[in-house]
PDB file of C-alpha atoms and ligand atoms in Angstrom:
ATOM      1  CA  MET A   1      -3.457 193.546  82.060  1.00 81.00           C
ATOM      2  CA  GLU A   2      -3.559 190.239  80.257  1.00 91.00           C
ATOM      3  CA  SER A   3      -3.281 187.095  82.335  1.00 95.00           C
ATOM      4  CA  TYR A   4      -0.473 184.618  81.663  1.00 97.00           C
ATOM      5  CA  PRO A   5      -2.719 182.239  79.660  1.00 97.00           C
ATOM      6  CA  GLU A   6      -3.931 185.208  77.617  1.00 97.00           C
ATOM      7  CA  LYS A   7      -0.337 186.165  76.866  1.00 98.00           C
ATOM      8  CA  VAL A   8       0.417 182.605  75.719  1.00 98.00           C
ATOM      9  CA  GLU A   9      -2.699 182.667  73.515  1.00 98.00           C
ATOM     10  CA  ALA A  10      -1.789 186.085  72.096  1.00 98.00           C
ATOM     11  CA  ALA A  11       1.727 184.926  71.165  1.00 98.00           C
ATOM     12  CA  LEU A  12       0.314 181.761  69.602  1.00 98.00           C
ATOM     13  CA  ALA A  13      -2.352 183.626  67.631  1.00 98.00           C
ATOM     14  CA  TRP A  14       0.326 186.029  66.335  1.00 98.00           C
ATOM     15  CA  LEU A  15       2.532 183.113  65.217  1.00 98.00           C
ATOM     16  CA  LYS A  16      -0.336 181.198  63.602  1.00 97.00           C
ATOM     17  CA  GLU A  17      -1.192 184.223  61.493  1.00 97.00           C
ATOM     18  CA  ARG A  18       2.287 184.088  59.985  1.00 96.00           C
ATOM     19  CA  VAL A  19       2.815 180.337  60.082  1.00 95.00           C
ATOM     20  CA  PRO A  20      -0.452 178.555  59.373  1.00 85.00           C
ATOM     21  CA  ASP A  21       0.967 175.014  59.465  1.00 94.00           C
ATOM     22  CA  ARG A  22       1.737 173.461  62.808  1.00 97.00           C
ATOM     23  CA  PRO A  23       5.364 172.293  63.060  1.00 97.00           C
ATOM     24  CA  LEU A  24       6.023 168.626  63.813  1.00 97.00           C
ATOM     25  CA  ALA A  25       8.730 169.499  66.335  1.00 98.00           C
ATOM     26  CA  ALA A  26      10.062 172.419  68.337  1.00 98.00           C
ATOM     27  CA  ILE A  27      13.849 172.288  68.642  1.00 97.00           C
ATOM     28  CA  VAL A  28      15.558 174.524  71.203  1.00 96.00           C
ATOM     29  CA  LEU A  29      19.207 175.304  70.551  1.00 93.00           C
ATOM     30  CA  GLY A  30      21.481 175.873  73.535  1.00 86.00           C
ATOM     31  CA  SER A  31      24.590 178.035  73.874  1.00 76.00           C
ATOM     32  CA  GLY A  32      26.788 177.939  70.800  1.00 79.00           C
ATOM     33  CA  LEU A  33      24.484 175.585  68.869  1.00 81.00           C
ATOM     34  CA  GLY A  34      22.765 178.113  66.641  1.00 76.00           C
ATOM     35  CA  SER A  35      24.024 176.755  63.334  1.00 79.00           C
ATOM     36  CA  LEU A  36      21.179 174.242  62.948  1.00 81.00           C
ATOM     37  CA  ALA A  37      18.995 177.127  61.884  1.00 81.00           C
ATOM     38  CA  GLU A  38      21.262 177.511  58.833  1.00 83.00           C
ATOM     39  CA  ARG A  39      20.368 173.976  57.702  1.00 84.00           C
ATOM     40  CA  LEU A  40      16.668 174.673  57.416  1.00 91.00           C
ATOM     41  CA  GLU A  41      15.050 174.767  54.010  1.00 92.00           C
ATOM     42  CA  ASP A  42      12.725 177.703  53.299  1.00 94.00           C
ATOM     43  CA  PRO A  43      13.754 179.407  56.533  1.00 95.00           C
ATOM     44  CA  MET A  44      11.493 182.045  58.002  1.00 96.00           C
ATOM     45  CA  PRO A  45      13.158 183.838  60.899  1.00 95.00           C
ATOM     46  CA  ILE A  46      11.129 185.729  63.484  1.00 96.00           C
ATOM     47  CA  PRO A  47      12.997 187.719  66.160  1.00 94.00           C
ATOM     48  CA  PHE A  48      11.661 187.027  69.668  1.00 95.00           C
ATOM     49  CA  GLY A  49      11.193 190.762  70.135  1.00 94.00           C
ATOM     50  CA  GLU A  50       8.456 190.836  67.474  1.00 96.00           C
ATOM     51  CA  ILE A  51       6.308 188.155  69.122  1.00 98.00           C
ATOM     52  CA  PRO A  52       3.862 189.538  71.700  1.00 98.00           C
ATOM     53  CA  HIS A  53       5.017 188.867  75.299  1.00 97.00           C
ATOM     54  CA  TRP A  54       7.923 186.622  74.224  1.00 97.00           C
ATOM     55  CA  PRO A  55      10.814 187.039  76.712  1.00 96.00           C
ATOM     56  CA  VAL A  56      14.130 188.095  75.163  1.00 92.00           C
ATOM     57  CA  SER A  57      17.438 186.633  76.389  1.00 78.00           C
ATOM     58  CA  THR A  58      20.430 188.651  77.477  1.00 68.00           C
ATOM     59  CA  ALA A  59      22.909 185.733  77.648  1.00 62.00           C
ATOM     60  CA  PRO A  60      25.937 185.895  75.342  1.00 60.00           C
ATOM     61  CA  GLY A  61      26.108 183.099  72.767  1.00 53.00           C
ATOM     62  CA  HIS A  62      22.349 183.070  72.239  1.00 59.00           C
ATOM     63  CA  ALA A  63      20.700 184.436  69.153  1.00 78.00           C
ATOM     64  CA  ALA A  64      17.171 185.541  69.864  1.00 91.00           C
ATOM     65  CA  ARG A  65      14.803 184.281  67.225  1.00 93.00           C
ATOM     66  CA  LEU A  66      12.561 181.501  66.023  1.00 96.00           C
ATOM     67  CA  VAL A  67      13.254 180.052  62.620  1.00 96.00           C
ATOM     68  CA  PHE A  68      10.443 178.148  60.952  1.00 97.00           C
ATOM     69  CA  GLY A  69      11.420 175.881  58.084  1.00 96.00           C
ATOM     70  CA  ARG A  70      11.941 172.319  56.979  1.00 95.00           C
ATOM     71  CA  LEU A  71      14.523 169.895  58.290  1.00 94.00           C
ATOM     72  CA  ALA A  72      14.787 166.475  56.665  1.00 93.00           C
ATOM     73  CA  GLY A  73      11.608 167.438  54.828  1.00 92.00           C
ATOM     74  CA  ARG A  74       9.602 167.951  58.043  1.00 95.00           C
ATOM     75  CA  ARG A  75       8.195 171.239  59.244  1.00 96.00           C
ATOM     76  CA  VAL A  76      10.000 172.365  62.387  1.00 97.00           C
ATOM     77  CA  VAL A  77      10.478 175.459  64.468  1.00 97.00           C
ATOM     78  CA  VAL A  78      13.989 176.086  65.732  1.00 96.00           C
ATOM     79  CA  GLN A  79      14.305 178.309  68.769  1.00 96.00           C
ATOM     80  CA  GLN A  80      17.697 179.986  68.800  1.00 93.00           C
ATOM     81  CA  GLY A  81      18.334 181.021  72.355  1.00 90.00           C
ATOM     82  CA  ARG A  82      16.305 180.661  75.529  1.00 92.00           C
ATOM     83  CA  VAL A  83      15.834 182.731  78.639  1.00 94.00           C
ATOM     84  CA  HIS A  84      17.305 181.478  81.879  1.00 95.00           C
ATOM     85  CA  TYR A  85      16.218 181.752  85.484  1.00 97.00           C
ATOM     86  CA  TYR A  86      19.611 183.287  86.346  1.00 95.00           C
ATOM     87  CA  GLU A  87      18.880 186.246  84.100  1.00 94.00           C
ATOM     88  CA  GLY A  88      16.130 187.199  86.519  1.00 95.00           C
ATOM     89  CA  PHE A  89      13.243 185.863  84.464  1.00 97.00           C
ATOM     90  CA  SER A  90      10.431 184.175  86.351  1.00 98.00           C
ATOM     91  CA  MET A  91       9.776 180.465  85.911  1.00 98.00           C
ATOM     92  CA  ARG A  92       6.707 181.420  83.871  1.00 98.00           C
ATOM     93  CA  GLU A  93       8.824 183.514  81.533  1.00 98.00           C
ATOM     94  CA  VAL A  94      11.454 180.778  81.295  1.00 98.00           C
ATOM     95  CA  THR A  95       8.755 178.339  80.184  1.00 98.00           C
ATOM     96  CA  PHE A  96       6.693 180.741  78.056  1.00 98.00           C
ATOM     97  CA  SER A  97       7.934 179.282  74.776  1.00 98.00           C
ATOM     98  CA  ALA A  98       7.200 175.705  75.871  1.00 98.00           C
ATOM     99  CA  ARG A  99       3.672 176.831  76.794  1.00 98.00           C
ATOM    100  CA  VAL A 100       3.181 178.319  73.332  1.00 98.00           C
ATOM    101  CA  TYR A 101       4.397 175.124  71.605  1.00 98.00           C
ATOM    102  CA  GLY A 102       2.192 173.028  73.867  1.00 98.00           C
ATOM    103  CA  ALA A 103      -0.845 175.221  73.245  1.00 98.00           C
ATOM    104  CA  TRP A 104      -0.170 174.824  69.510  1.00 98.00           C
ATOM    105  CA  LYS A 105      -0.169 171.045  70.086  1.00 97.00           C
ATOM    106  CA  ILE A 106       3.271 170.590  68.566  1.00 97.00           C
ATOM    107  CA  PRO A 107       3.856 166.874  69.201  1.00 97.00           C
ATOM    108  CA  TYR A 108       7.617 166.789  69.795  1.00 98.00           C
ATOM    109  CA  TYR A 109       9.822 168.974  71.969  1.00 98.00           C
ATOM    110  CA  ILE A 110      13.587 168.653  71.491  1.00 98.00           C
ATOM    111  CA  PRO A 111      15.697 170.799  73.816  1.00 98.00           C
ATOM    112  CA  THR A 112      19.479 170.873  73.485  1.00 96.00           C
ATOM    113  CA  ASN A 113      21.994 172.374  75.864  1.00 95.00           C
ATOM    114  CA  ALA A 114      25.632 172.701  76.822  1.00 93.00           C
ATOM    115  CA  SER A 115      26.589 171.009  80.065  1.00 96.00           C
ATOM    116  CA  GLY A 116      29.441 170.256  82.392  1.00 96.00           C
ATOM    117  CA  GLY A 117      30.405 166.580  82.586  1.00 97.00           C
ATOM    118  CA  ILE A 118      30.151 165.169  86.124  1.00 98.00           C
ATOM    119  CA  HIS A 119      30.473 161.457  85.351  1.00 98.00           C
ATOM    120  CA  HIS A 120      34.137 160.444  85.114  1.00 97.00           C
ATOM    121  CA  GLY A 121      33.406 158.607  81.866  1.00 97.00           C
ATOM    122  CA  LEU A 122      32.335 161.787  80.062  1.00 97.00           C
ATOM    123  CA  ARG A 123      34.691 163.835  77.912  1.00 94.00           C
ATOM    124  CA  THR A 124      34.463 167.320  76.490  1.00 93.00           C
ATOM    125  CA  GLY A 125      32.627 167.096  73.170  1.00 93.00           C
ATOM    126  CA  ASP A 126      30.560 164.052  74.141  1.00 95.00           C
ATOM    127  CA  ILE A 127      26.927 164.079  73.109  1.00 96.00           C
ATOM    128  CA  VAL A 128      24.601 162.764  75.749  1.00 98.00           C
ATOM    129  CA  LEU A 129      20.996 161.656  75.558  1.00 98.00           C
ATOM    130  CA  VAL A 130      19.371 162.985  78.714  1.00 98.00           C
ATOM    131  CA  HIS A 131      17.258 160.184  80.187  1.00 98.00           C
ATOM    132  CA  ASP A 132      16.309 161.791  83.501  1.00 98.00           C
ATOM    133  CA  HIS A 133      16.862 164.925  85.526  1.00 98.00           C
ATOM    134  CA  ILE A 134      17.331 166.228  89.047  1.00 98.00           C
ATOM    135  CA  ASN A 135      15.759 169.606  89.722  1.00 98.00           C
ATOM    136  CA  LEU A 136      17.987 171.577  92.099  1.00 98.00           C
ATOM    137  CA  LEU A 137      16.560 174.940  91.046  1.00 98.00           C
ATOM    138  CA  GLY A 138      14.674 175.208  94.315  1.00 97.00           C
ATOM    139  CA  THR A 139      11.445 175.915  92.469  1.00 98.00           C
ATOM    140  CA  ASN A 140       9.106 174.426  89.882  1.00 98.00           C
ATOM    141  CA  PRO A 141       7.457 176.131  86.907  1.00 98.00           C
ATOM    142  CA  LEU A 142       4.060 174.588  87.762  1.00 98.00           C
ATOM    143  CA  ILE A 143       3.836 176.302  91.166  1.00 98.00           C
ATOM    144  CA  GLY A 144       0.651 178.365  91.263  1.00 96.00           C
ATOM    145  CA  PRO A 145      -2.930 177.733  90.194  1.00 96.00           C
ATOM    146  CA  ASN A 146      -3.232 174.864  87.734  1.00 97.00           C
ATOM    147  CA  ARG A 147      -4.920 175.381  84.386  1.00 97.00           C
ATOM    148  CA  GLU A 148      -6.696 172.115  83.679  1.00 96.00           C
ATOM    149  CA  GLU A 149      -6.860 172.829  79.918  1.00 96.00           C
ATOM    150  CA  TRP A 150      -3.074 172.719  79.911  1.00 97.00           C
ATOM    151  CA  GLY A 151      -2.466 169.676  82.048  1.00 97.00           C
ATOM    152  CA  PRO A 152      -2.958 167.932  85.368  1.00 98.00           C
ATOM    153  CA  ARG A 153      -2.204 169.408  88.803  1.00 98.00           C
ATOM    154  CA  PHE A 154       0.282 166.628  89.566  1.00 97.00           C
ATOM    155  CA  PRO A 155       1.858 165.546  86.270  1.00 98.00           C
ATOM    156  CA  ASP A 156       3.854 162.345  86.159  1.00 97.00           C
ATOM    157  CA  LEU A 157       7.541 162.633  85.244  1.00 98.00           C
ATOM    158  CA  VAL A 158       8.390 158.924  85.185  1.00 97.00           C
ATOM    159  CA  SER A 159       8.825 158.841  81.406  1.00 95.00           C
ATOM    160  CA  ALA A 160       9.424 162.569  80.990  1.00 98.00           C
ATOM    161  CA  TYR A 161      12.247 161.749  78.570  1.00 98.00           C
ATOM    162  CA  ASP A 162      10.270 159.695  76.080  1.00 98.00           C
ATOM    163  CA  PRO A 163      11.592 156.101  75.967  1.00 98.00           C
ATOM    164  CA  GLU A 164      10.556 155.604  72.340  1.00 97.00           C
ATOM    165  CA  LEU A 165      12.242 158.825  71.244  1.00 98.00           C
ATOM    166  CA  GLN A 166      15.363 157.750  73.115  1.00 98.00           C
ATOM    167  CA  LEU A 167      15.457 154.603  70.988  1.00 98.00           C
ATOM    168  CA  LEU A 168      15.000 156.642  67.810  1.00 97.00           C
ATOM    169  CA  ALA A 169      17.792 159.024  68.847  1.00 98.00           C
ATOM    170  CA  GLU A 170      20.078 156.072  69.514  1.00 98.00           C
ATOM    171  CA  GLU A 171      19.225 154.612  66.124  1.00 97.00           C
ATOM    172  CA  ALA A 172      19.910 157.963  64.444  1.00 97.00           C
ATOM    173  CA  ALA A 173      23.242 158.170  66.283  1.00 97.00           C
ATOM    174  CA  ARG A 174      24.276 154.688  65.113  1.00 97.00           C
ATOM    175  CA  GLU A 175      23.336 155.449  61.529  1.00 96.00           C
ATOM    176  CA  ASN A 176      25.344 158.661  61.572  1.00 94.00           C
ATOM    177  CA  GLY A 177      28.401 157.189  63.296  1.00 95.00           C
ATOM    178  CA  ILE A 178      27.899 159.375  66.363  1.00 95.00           C
ATOM    179  CA  LEU A 179      28.746 158.050  69.819  1.00 96.00           C
ATOM    180  CA  LEU A 180      25.731 158.847  71.976  1.00 97.00           C
ATOM    181  CA  LYS A 181      26.085 158.443  75.720  1.00 98.00           C
ATOM    182  CA  ARG A 182      23.233 158.564  78.258  1.00 98.00           C
ATOM    183  CA  GLY A 183      22.984 160.495  81.449  1.00 98.00           C
ATOM    184  CA  THR A 184      21.016 162.254  84.162  1.00 98.00           C
ATOM    185  CA  TYR A 185      21.068 166.062  84.015  1.00 98.00           C
ATOM    186  CA  VAL A 186      21.038 168.179  87.151  1.00 98.00           C
ATOM    187  CA  ALA A 187      19.974 171.818  86.947  1.00 98.00           C
ATOM    188  CA  PHE A 188      21.494 174.447  89.212  1.00 98.00           C
ATOM    189  CA  THR A 189      20.320 178.041  88.904  1.00 98.00           C
ATOM    190  CA  GLY A 190      23.723 179.576  88.129  1.00 94.00           C
ATOM    191  CA  PRO A 191      24.899 182.059  87.055  1.00 96.00           C
ATOM    192  CA  SER A 192      27.995 181.181  89.082  1.00 97.00           C
ATOM    193  CA  PHE A 193      29.408 177.845  88.054  1.00 96.00           C
ATOM    194  CA  GLU A 194      29.167 175.190  90.750  1.00 97.00           C
ATOM    195  CA  THR A 195      31.734 174.631  93.467  1.00 97.00           C
ATOM    196  CA  PRO A 196      33.774 171.411  93.485  1.00 97.00           C
ATOM    197  CA  ALA A 197      31.826 170.345  96.608  1.00 98.00           C
ATOM    198  CA  GLU A 198      28.517 170.889  94.829  1.00 98.00           C
ATOM    199  CA  ILE A 199      29.711 168.748  91.940  1.00 98.00           C
ATOM    200  CA  ARG A 200      30.783 165.949  94.310  1.00 98.00           C
ATOM    201  CA  MET A 201      27.332 166.200  95.903  1.00 98.00           C
ATOM    202  CA  ALA A 202      25.604 166.062  92.514  1.00 98.00           C
ATOM    203  CA  ARG A 203      27.621 162.988  91.521  1.00 98.00           C
ATOM    204  CA  THR A 204      26.652 161.287  94.784  1.00 98.00           C
ATOM    205  CA  LEU A 205      23.013 162.108  94.030  1.00 98.00           C
ATOM    206  CA  GLY A 206      23.287 160.358  90.676  1.00 98.00           C
ATOM    207  CA  ALA A 207      23.831 163.239  88.252  1.00 98.00           C
ATOM    208  CA  ASP A 208      26.061 162.792  85.205  1.00 98.00           C
ATOM    209  CA  LEU A 209      25.719 166.259  83.670  1.00 98.00           C
ATOM    210  CA  VAL A 210      25.203 169.748  85.051  1.00 98.00           C
ATOM    211  CA  GLY A 211      23.631 172.807  83.517  1.00 98.00           C
ATOM    212  CA  MET A 212      21.459 175.851  84.094  1.00 97.00           C
ATOM    213  CA  SER A 213      18.506 175.244  81.764  1.00 97.00           C
ATOM    214  CA  THR A 214      16.182 172.654  80.233  1.00 98.00           C
ATOM    215  CA  VAL A 215      14.564 171.250  83.404  1.00 98.00           C
ATOM    216  CA  PRO A 216      11.785 173.880  83.761  1.00 98.00           C
ATOM    217  CA  GLU A 217      10.820 173.700  80.091  1.00 98.00           C
ATOM    218  CA  VAL A 218      10.785 169.891  80.120  1.00 98.00           C
ATOM    219  CA  ILE A 219       8.432 169.928  83.125  1.00 98.00           C
ATOM    220  CA  VAL A 220       6.107 172.310  81.275  1.00 98.00           C
ATOM    221  CA  ALA A 221       6.377 170.383  78.005  1.00 98.00           C
ATOM    222  CA  ARG A 222       5.324 167.220  79.839  1.00 98.00           C
ATOM    223  CA  HIS A 223       2.549 169.082  81.632  1.00 98.00           C
ATOM    224  CA  MET A 224       1.187 169.929  78.188  1.00 98.00           C
ATOM    225  CA  GLY A 225       1.607 166.415  76.838  1.00 97.00           C
ATOM    226  CA  MET A 226       4.481 167.015  74.407  1.00 98.00           C
ATOM    227  CA  ARG A 227       6.902 164.151  73.867  1.00 98.00           C
ATOM    228  CA  VAL A 228      10.422 165.161  74.906  1.00 98.00           C
ATOM    229  CA  CYS A 229      13.860 164.146  73.674  1.00 98.00           C
ATOM    230  CA  ALA A 230      16.691 166.166  75.255  1.00 98.00           C
ATOM    231  CA  LEU A 231      20.272 166.187  73.995  1.00 97.00           C
ATOM    232  CA  SER A 232      23.250 167.659  75.776  1.00 96.00           C
ATOM    233  CA  CYS A 233      26.739 168.415  74.637  1.00 95.00           C
ATOM    234  CA  VAL A 234      29.529 168.278  77.209  1.00 95.00           C
ATOM    235  CA  ALA A 235      31.384 171.584  77.066  1.00 93.00           C
ATOM    236  CA  ASN A 236      33.752 171.077  79.986  1.00 94.00           C
ATOM    237  CA  PRO A 237      34.548 168.790  82.894  1.00 96.00           C
ATOM    238  CA  ALA A 238      32.425 170.015  85.836  1.00 96.00           C
ATOM    239  CA  ALA A 239      33.986 172.147  88.565  1.00 94.00           C
ATOM    240  CA  GLY A 240      36.894 170.648  90.450  1.00 93.00           C
ATOM    241  CA  MET A 241      37.452 167.740  88.072  1.00 93.00           C
ATOM    242  CA  THR A 242      40.570 169.281  86.548  1.00 91.00           C
ATOM    243  CA  GLY A 243      42.840 172.006  87.863  1.00 82.00           C
ATOM    244  CA  GLN A 244      41.197 174.451  85.446  1.00 82.00           C
ATOM    245  CA  SER A 245      38.726 177.188  86.224  1.00 83.00           C
ATOM    246  CA  LEU A 246      35.574 177.456  84.101  1.00 82.00           C
ATOM    247  CA  THR A 247      34.688 180.199  81.648  1.00 85.00           C
ATOM    248  CA  HIS A 248      31.653 180.815  79.487  1.00 85.00           C
ATOM    249  CA  GLN A 249      33.955 181.409  76.522  1.00 84.00           C
ATOM    250  CA  GLU A 250      35.293 177.860  76.880  1.00 80.00           C
ATOM    251  CA  VAL A 251      31.719 176.592  76.798  1.00 80.00           C
ATOM    252  CA  LEU A 252      30.982 178.501  73.585  1.00 83.00           C
ATOM    253  CA  ASP A 253      34.239 177.407  71.914  1.00 81.00           C
ATOM    254  CA  GLU A 254      33.587 173.750  72.685  1.00 80.00           C
ATOM    255  CA  MET A 255      30.019 173.942  71.445  1.00 82.00           C
ATOM    256  CA  GLU A 256      31.266 175.381  68.188  1.00 79.00           C
ATOM    257  CA  LYS A 257      33.441 172.264  67.756  1.00 79.00           C
ATOM    258  CA  SER A 258      30.740 169.748  68.695  1.00 82.00           C
ATOM    259  CA  SER A 259      27.766 171.389  67.111  1.00 85.00           C
ATOM    260  CA  ALA A 260      28.162 169.646  63.743  1.00 87.00           C
ATOM    261  CA  SER A 261      27.604 166.135  65.121  1.00 91.00           C
ATOM    262  CA  LEU A 262      24.845 167.214  67.491  1.00 92.00           C
ATOM    263  CA  LEU A 263      23.041 168.876  64.630  1.00 90.00           C
ATOM    264  CA  ARG A 264      23.428 165.796  62.410  1.00 93.00           C
ATOM    265  CA  LEU A 265      21.905 163.773  65.214  1.00 96.00           C
ATOM    266  CA  VAL A 266      18.951 166.132  65.583  1.00 96.00           C
ATOM    267  CA  GLU A 267      18.382 165.986  61.845  1.00 95.00           C
ATOM    268  CA  GLY A 268      18.562 162.167  61.901  1.00 96.00           C
ATOM    269  CA  LEU A 269      16.048 162.074  64.745  1.00 97.00           C
ATOM    270  CA  ILE A 270      13.659 164.456  62.986  1.00 97.00           C
ATOM    271  CA  ARG A 271      13.828 162.258  59.885  1.00 95.00           C
ATOM    272  CA  LYS A 272      12.580 159.355  62.000  1.00 95.00           C
ATOM    273  CA  LEU A 273       9.738 161.230  63.624  1.00 93.00           C
ATOM    274  CA  GLU A 274       7.442 161.137  60.654  1.00 72.00           C
ATOM    275  CA  GLU A 275       8.243 157.465  60.197  1.00 52.00           C
ATOM    276  CA  ASP A 276       7.286 157.125  63.835  1.00 45.00           C
ATOM    277  CA  ARG A 277       4.028 158.897  63.201  1.00 48.00           C
ATOM    278  CA  ALA A 278       3.141 157.251  59.886  1.00 40.00           C
TER     279      ALA A 278
HETATM  280  N1  HPA B 301      27.983 174.033  84.936  1.00 63.05           N
HETATM  281  C1  HPA B 301      26.764 174.556  84.676  1.00 63.05           C
HETATM  282  N2  HPA B 301      26.336 174.843  83.460  1.00 63.05           N
HETATM  283  C2  HPA B 301      27.156 174.584  82.436  1.00 63.05           C
HETATM  284  C3  HPA B 301      28.433 174.034  82.612  1.00 63.05           C
HETATM  285  C4  HPA B 301      28.856 173.744  83.937  1.00 63.05           C
HETATM  286  O1  HPA B 301      29.977 173.259  84.186  1.00 63.05           O
HETATM  287  N3  HPA B 301      28.995 173.903  81.380  1.00 63.05           N
HETATM  288  C5  HPA B 301      28.075 174.345  80.481  1.00 63.05           C
HETATM  289  N4  HPA B 301      26.958 174.759  81.116  1.00 63.05           N
END
């Protein structure tokens, strides 16, 4: 049986054989946001199922593939779909892809997600730059022996959401006429949506957005030294904020409507990354 680091190395070696050039950024597309992959030039799709040890999602609204290609002239890998803790995957499986990108030394990690809006100032369709998080998953992907080659035992999360990338994202938003709000994301495990009492609690704790992803992979991305810029799209008011009940279909429908501006923003940000690097 291969160890976890061996599995990460095997997946990476398999990818490098097919894609010799390291991407500048790994972009993870959340529920209903898959259409960015269609904007890539010279796209090269690879189904997750073909990559050794890569976990395959069961959630509706998620394609299950990597697409390598160029966006704004820069080499990127777009991950369409992710696996979630609520599907029964372990934290290590949930963060497998982030480990592979980190081991490849991809400099930038850009997760996107759909969220519920907790802050009263947020509206369905708003795009939010995540500037901090609260981990209410009850676990942490770094629990277990630490692999020093990957990162420190006690990684710092003070600037987990890279301040410089936040400025670039805000600049890209301004240039594209996109209103970009800022907020703190709280992760619950799901798969049930939250109760109204849980949402009131989360608001009291300082959360603006709620979702069921992103936090574990950001912790791992930071552990491996990638620079993170996370973007969220508000799919619904969080539980109890309207008289309505919540459905996954509503989330997908809203993402469909908002995906165009989120994707323009991601493209604008990617365009700035090489400038940032040059
Ligand atoms: N709660 C949790 N996750 C979500 C929500 C929500 O209201 N909307 C989209 N993802």
